[in-house]
């Protein structure tokens, strides 16, 4: 019965705070992270709104058709999609209690994430060489802020994932590391979703 | 009654299976290839193009939510779903509101 009502009674448990069941606390923390993700939805929402509104204001500078090289962008889209899948496989391995496979899949995910970041940095360097900097036009300011914020999230996720792999190597699969793996895989899927919209709205609609 | 419900292991809510992850992955691959080919081969123009691209993106969002984030398997007080809906409402108000005011403003143009 207690098991059954875990998430339902979690609130009362925490507010009475006399006895915290571990599964309940970890579940509450996961939910807290979910709320953070929703605030991130709002941040990206405002950045998307700014981009959509400003994308026509080129100030005589280059537009998306001349700037974007779709080959690299499509490659990085599939890389991020695959990394979302491998972070799911990491969670699966964790539920099976297989620490080696869990750390392996997290490593693969981090590697794919790093490749994504390298491609993105290369793209930004290419843009700056073309004379398209963040201060060239309103379109480019909005572009660099939106895409750069996503890239920053991925970079933070990378550091976090490497730290988590070290923790897993030290402590193994405990309720705490379990929750952390769940949370980072949520974060990673979320970043993939954001990228899908960046890819669609900025790149695909831009070159069209 | 309770016995029946408890046959599931405790953390079944976020478990998923290799099959469901793989299905989700294949769906998202297909939903990425469709808009890419639509753009590269110029299937549709203007508004139709926008609708095709946005539909593919939103479907992919749903696929990720269901197959990767396991939103459907949440237990009864569905706080995750409710906060997600709140977040999406704010998102849509910001984006659609900004577009409405800034792009379709008949007074300024």
Coordinates of C-alpha atoms in Angstrom, one line a residue:
Chain A
X1 CA 0.0 0.0 0.0
X2 CA 2.8 2.4 0.9
X3 CA 4.5 1.6 -2.3
X4 CA 1.4 2.1 -4.3
X5 CA 0.8 5.6 -3.1
X6 CA 4.4 6.8 -3.3
X7 CA 4.0 9.8 -5.4
X8 CA 0.5 10.6 -4.1
X9 CA 1.6 10.9 -0.5
X10 CA 5.0 12.3 -1.2
X11 CA 3.8 15.8 -0.5
X12 CA 2.4 15.0 3.0
X13 CA 5.6 13.1 3.9
X14 CA 7.8 16.0 3.1
X15 CA 5.7 18.6 4.8
X16 CA 5.4 16.6 8.0
X17 CA 9.2 15.9 7.5
X18 CA 9.4 13.5 10.5
X19 CA 10.3 10.5 8.4
X20 CA 11.5 10.7 4.9
X21 CA 11.3 7.6 2.9
X22 CA 14.2 7.6 0.4
X23 CA 12.2 6.7 -2.7
X24 CA 9.7 9.5 -1.9
X25 CA 12.5 12.1 -1.5
X26 CA 14.2 11.1 -4.7
X27 CA 10.9 11.1 -6.5
X28 CA 10.2 14.7 -5.2
X29 CA 13.7 15.8 -6.4
X30 CA 13.0 14.3 -9.9
X31 CA 9.7 16.3 -10.0
X32 CA 11.6 19.4 -8.8
X33 CA 13.9 19.0 -11.8
X34 CA 10.9 18.6 -14.1
X35 CA 9.6 22.0 -12.8
X36 CA 13.1 23.5 -13.7
X37 CA 12.7 22.0 -17.2
X38 CA 9.4 23.8 -17.5
X39 CA 11.0 27.1 -16.7
X40 CA 13.6 26.3 -19.3
X41 CA 10.7 25.8 -21.7
X42 CA 9.8 29.5 -21.0
X43 CA 13.3 30.7 -21.5
X44 CA 13.6 29.0 -24.9
X45 CA 10.0 30.2 -25.7
X46 CA 11.1 33.9 -25.3
X47 CA 14.3 33.3 -27.3
X48 CA 12.2 31.6 -30.1
X49 CA 9.7 34.5 -30.0
X50 CA 12.6 37.0 -30.3
X51 CA 14.1 35.0 -33.2
X52 CA 10.8 34.7 -35.1
X53 CA 10.1 38.4 -34.7
X54 CA 13.6 39.6 -35.7
X55 CA 14.6 37.1 -38.4
X56 CA 13.6 39.5 -41.2
X57 CA 15.8 42.4 -39.8
X58 CA 19.1 41.8 -41.6
X59 CA 20.5 45.3 -41.6
X60 CA 21.9 44.7 -45.1
X61 CA 23.9 41.7 -43.7
X62 CA 23.7 38.1 -44.9
X63 CA 20.5 36.1 -44.5
X64 CA 19.9 32.4 -43.6
X65 CA 20.0 31.2 -47.2
X66 CA 23.6 32.4 -47.7
X67 CA 24.9 31.4 -44.3
X68 CA 23.6 28.0 -43.3
X69 CA 25.4 24.9 -44.5
X70 CA 22.7 22.3 -44.2
X71 CA 25.1 19.3 -44.4
X72 CA 26.7 19.9 -41.0
X73 CA 23.4 20.9 -39.4
X74 CA 21.6 17.7 -40.6
X75 CA 24.6 15.6 -39.3
X76 CA 24.4 17.3 -35.9
X77 CA 20.6 16.7 -35.8
X78 CA 21.0 13.0 -36.2
X79 CA 23.9 12.9 -33.8
X80 CA 21.8 14.6 -31.1
X81 CA 18.8 12.3 -31.9
X82 CA 21.0 9.2 -31.5
X83 CA 22.4 10.5 -28.2
X84 CA 18.9 10.9 -26.9
X85 CA 18.3 7.3 -27.7
X86 CA 21.6 6.1 -26.1
X87 CA 20.8 8.1 -22.9
X88 CA 17.5 6.1 -22.8
X89 CA 19.5 2.9 -23.2
X90 CA 21.6 4.0 -20.2
X91 CA 18.5 4.3 -18.1
X92 CA 17.4 0.8 -19.3
X93 CA 20.8 -0.6 -18.3
X94 CA 20.5 1.1 -14.9
X95 CA 17.1 -0.6 -14.3
X96 CA 18.7 -3.9 -15.1
X97 CA 21.4 -3.1 -12.5
X98 CA 24.1 -3.3 -15.1
X99 CA 26.6 -0.7 -14.0
X100 CA 29.2 -1.3 -16.8
X101 CA 26.5 -0.9 -19.5
X102 CA 25.1 2.1 -17.8
X103 CA 28.4 3.9 -17.7
X104 CA 29.2 2.8 -21.2
X105 CA 26.0 4.2 -22.7
X106 CA 26.4 7.4 -20.7
X107 CA 29.9 7.6 -22.1
X108 CA 28.6 7.1 -25.7
X109 CA 26.0 9.8 -25.0
X110 CA 28.6 12.3 -23.8
X111 CA 30.8 11.5 -26.8
X112 CA 27.9 12.2 -29.2
X113 CA 27.1 15.4 -27.3
X114 CA 30.7 16.5 -27.5
X115 CA 30.7 15.9 -31.3
X116 CA 27.5 18.0 -31.5
X117 CA 29.3 20.8 -29.7
X118 CA 32.4 20.6 -31.9
X119 CA 30.2 20.8 -35.0
X120 CA 28.3 23.8 -33.5
X121 CA 31.5 25.7 -32.6
X122 CA 32.8 25.0 -36.1
X123 CA 29.6 26.4 -37.6
X124 CA 29.9 29.6 -35.4
X125 CA 33.5 30.0 -36.5
X126 CA 32.5 29.7 -40.1
X127 CA 29.8 32.3 -39.6
X128 CA 32.1 34.8 -38.0
X129 CA 34.6 34.3 -40.9
X130 CA 31.8 35.1 -43.3
X131 CA 31.4 38.4 -41.4
X132 CA 28.2 37.3 -39.7
X133 CA 28.8 38.1 -36.0
X134 CA 26.4 38.6 -33.2
X135 CA 26.4 42.4 -33.7
X136 CA 25.9 42.3 -37.5
X137 CA 22.1 42.4 -37.4
X138 CA 19.1 41.8 -35.2
X139 CA 18.6 38.5 -37.1
X140 CA 22.1 37.3 -36.1
X141 CA 21.8 38.6 -32.5
X142 CA 18.7 36.5 -32.1
X143 CA 20.2 33.6 -33.9
X144 CA 23.4 33.4 -31.8
X145 CA 21.5 33.9 -28.6
X146 CA 19.0 31.1 -29.3
X147 CA 21.4 28.6 -30.8
X148 CA 24.2 29.6 -28.3
X149 CA 21.9 29.1 -25.3
X150 CA 21.0 25.6 -26.5
X151 CA 24.7 24.9 -27.0
X152 CA 25.5 26.1 -23.5
X153 CA 22.8 23.8 -22.1
X154 CA 24.4 20.8 -24.0
X155 CA 27.9 21.8 -22.7
X156 CA 26.6 22.0 -19.1
X157 CA 24.9 18.6 -19.6
X158 CA 28.2 17.2 -20.8
X159 CA 30.2 18.3 -17.7
X160 CA 27.4 17.0 -15.5
X161 CA 27.3 13.6 -17.4
X162 CA 31.1 13.1 -17.0
X163 CA 30.8 14.0 -13.2
X164 CA 28.0 11.4 -13.0
X165 CA 30.0 8.7 -14.7
X166 CA 32.8 9.3 -12.1
X167 CA 30.2 9.1 -9.3
X168 CA 28.8 5.9 -10.7
X169 CA 32.3 4.5 -10.8
X170 CA 32.9 5.4 -7.2
X171 CA 29.5 4.6 -5.5
X172 CA 27.7 2.3 -8.0
X173 CA 24.0 2.3 -8.5
X174 CA 22.4 3.8 -5.3
X175 CA 19.0 5.5 -4.9
X176 CA 20.8 8.8 -5.3
X177 CA 22.8 8.0 -8.4
X178 CA 19.7 6.4 -9.8
X179 CA 17.7 9.6 -9.5
X180 CA 20.6 11.6 -11.0
X181 CA 20.7 9.3 -14.0
X182 CA 16.9 9.6 -14.4
X183 CA 17.2 13.4 -14.2
X184 CA 20.0 13.8 -16.6
X185 CA 18.3 11.6 -19.2
X186 CA 15.2 13.8 -18.8
X187 CA 17.5 16.8 -19.4
X188 CA 19.0 15.2 -22.4
X189 CA 15.7 14.3 -24.0
X190 CA 14.5 17.9 -23.3
X191 CA 17.6 19.3 -25.1
X192 CA 16.9 17.1 -28.1
X193 CA 13.3 18.4 -28.2
X194 CA 14.6 22.0 -28.1
X195 CA 17.1 21.2 -30.9
X196 CA 14.3 19.7 -33.1
X197 CA 12.5 23.1 -32.9
X198 CA 15.7 25.0 -33.5
X199 CA 16.4 22.8 -36.5
X200 CA 12.9 23.2 -37.9
X201 CA 12.3 26.9 -37.2
X202 CA 15.8 28.4 -37.6
X203 CA 17.4 26.1 -40.2
X204 CA 14.7 24.4 -42.3
X205 CA 12.4 27.4 -42.4
X206 CA 15.4 29.7 -42.9
X207 CA 16.8 28.1 -46.0
X208 CA 13.4 27.6 -47.6
Chain B
X1 CA -7.5 -5.4 -5.9
X2 CA -4.4 -3.9 -4.3
X3 CA -2.6 -7.1 -4.8
X4 CA -3.2 -6.9 -8.5
X5 CA -1.7 -3.4 -8.8
X6 CA 1.3 -4.3 -6.8
X7 CA 2.5 -7.0 -9.2
X8 CA 4.5 -4.3 -11.0
X9 CA 7.9 -3.6 -9.6
X10 CA 8.3 -0.4 -7.7
X11 CA 10.0 1.8 -10.3
X12 CA 8.0 0.6 -13.3
X13 CA 6.9 4.1 -14.0
X14 CA 10.1 5.2 -15.6
X15 CA 11.2 1.8 -16.9
X16 CA 10.3 1.6 -20.5
X17 CA 11.8 -1.3 -22.6
X18 CA 14.3 -1.7 -25.3
X19 CA 11.4 -2.1 -27.7
X20 CA 9.7 1.2 -26.8
X21 CA 12.9 3.1 -26.9
X22 CA 13.8 1.7 -30.3
X23 CA 10.3 2.4 -31.7
X24 CA 10.6 6.0 -30.4
X25 CA 14.0 6.3 -32.0
X26 CA 12.8 5.0 -35.4
X27 CA 9.8 7.4 -35.2
X28 CA 12.0 10.4 -34.5
X29 CA 14.4 9.4 -37.4
X30 CA 11.5 9.2 -39.8
X31 CA 10.0 12.5 -38.5
X32 CA 13.4 14.1 -39.1
X33 CA 13.8 12.8 -42.6
X34 CA 10.4 13.9 -43.8
X35 CA 10.9 17.6 -43.2
X36 CA 14.5 17.5 -44.5
X37 CA 13.4 15.9 -47.8
X38 CA 10.4 18.3 -47.9
X39 CA 12.8 21.2 -47.7
X40 CA 15.6 19.9 -49.9
X41 CA 13.3 18.8 -52.7
X42 CA 10.9 21.7 -52.3
X43 CA 7.7 19.7 -52.0
X44 CA 5.6 22.5 -50.7
X45 CA 5.6 26.3 -50.8
X46 CA 4.8 29.0 -48.2
X47 CA 2.1 28.1 -45.7
X48 CA 1.9 24.4 -46.6
X49 CA 5.6 24.1 -46.1
X50 CA 5.4 25.7 -42.6
X51 CA 2.5 23.4 -41.6
X52 CA 4.3 20.3 -42.8
X53 CA 7.5 21.3 -40.9
X54 CA 5.7 22.3 -37.7
X55 CA 3.6 19.2 -37.7
X56 CA 6.6 17.0 -38.0
X57 CA 8.4 18.9 -35.1
X58 CA 5.4 18.7 -32.8
X59 CA 4.8 15.0 -33.5
X60 CA 8.5 14.4 -32.7
X61 CA 8.0 16.3 -29.4
X62 CA 5.1 14.0 -28.6
X63 CA 7.1 10.9 -29.5
X64 CA 9.9 12.0 -27.2
X65 CA 7.5 12.7 -24.4
X66 CA 5.8 9.3 -24.7
X67 CA 8.6 6.9 -25.6
X68 CA 11.6 8.6 -24.0
X69 CA 10.2 10.6 -21.1
X70 CA 7.5 8.1 -20.3
X71 CA 4.9 10.8 -19.6
X72 CA 2.0 8.3 -20.2
X73 CA 3.2 5.9 -17.5
X74 CA 3.0 8.5 -14.7
X75 CA 1.0 7.5 -11.6
X76 CA -2.3 9.1 -10.7
X77 CA -1.8 12.6 -9.4
X78 CA -0.3 13.6 -12.8
X79 CA 1.8 16.6 -11.6
X80 CA 4.3 16.2 -14.4
X81 CA 1.6 16.4 -17.0
X82 CA -0.1 19.4 -15.3
X83 CA 3.2 21.4 -15.0
X84 CA 4.0 20.6 -18.6
X85 CA 0.6 21.9 -19.8
X86 CA 1.2 25.1 -17.7
X87 CA 4.7 25.5 -19.3
X88 CA 3.3 25.0 -22.8
X89 CA 0.5 27.5 -22.2
X90 CA 3.0 30.1 -21.2
X91 CA 5.2 29.2 -24.1
X92 CA 2.4 29.5 -26.6
X93 CA 1.2 32.8 -25.2
X94 CA 4.8 34.2 -25.4
X95 CA 5.4 33.0 -29.0
X96 CA 2.0 33.5 -30.6
X97 CA 1.5 36.7 -28.7
X98 CA 4.8 38.1 -29.9
X99 CA 4.2 37.1 -33.5
X100 CA 0.7 38.5 -33.4
X101 CA 1.8 41.9 -32.1
X102 CA 5.1 42.2 -34.0
X103 CA 4.5 40.6 -37.3
X104 CA 0.8 41.3 -38.0
X105 CA 0.7 44.8 -36.6
X106 CA -1.5 46.8 -38.9
X107 CA -0.9 50.0 -37.1
X108 CA 2.9 50.1 -37.5
X109 CA 3.0 49.0 -41.1

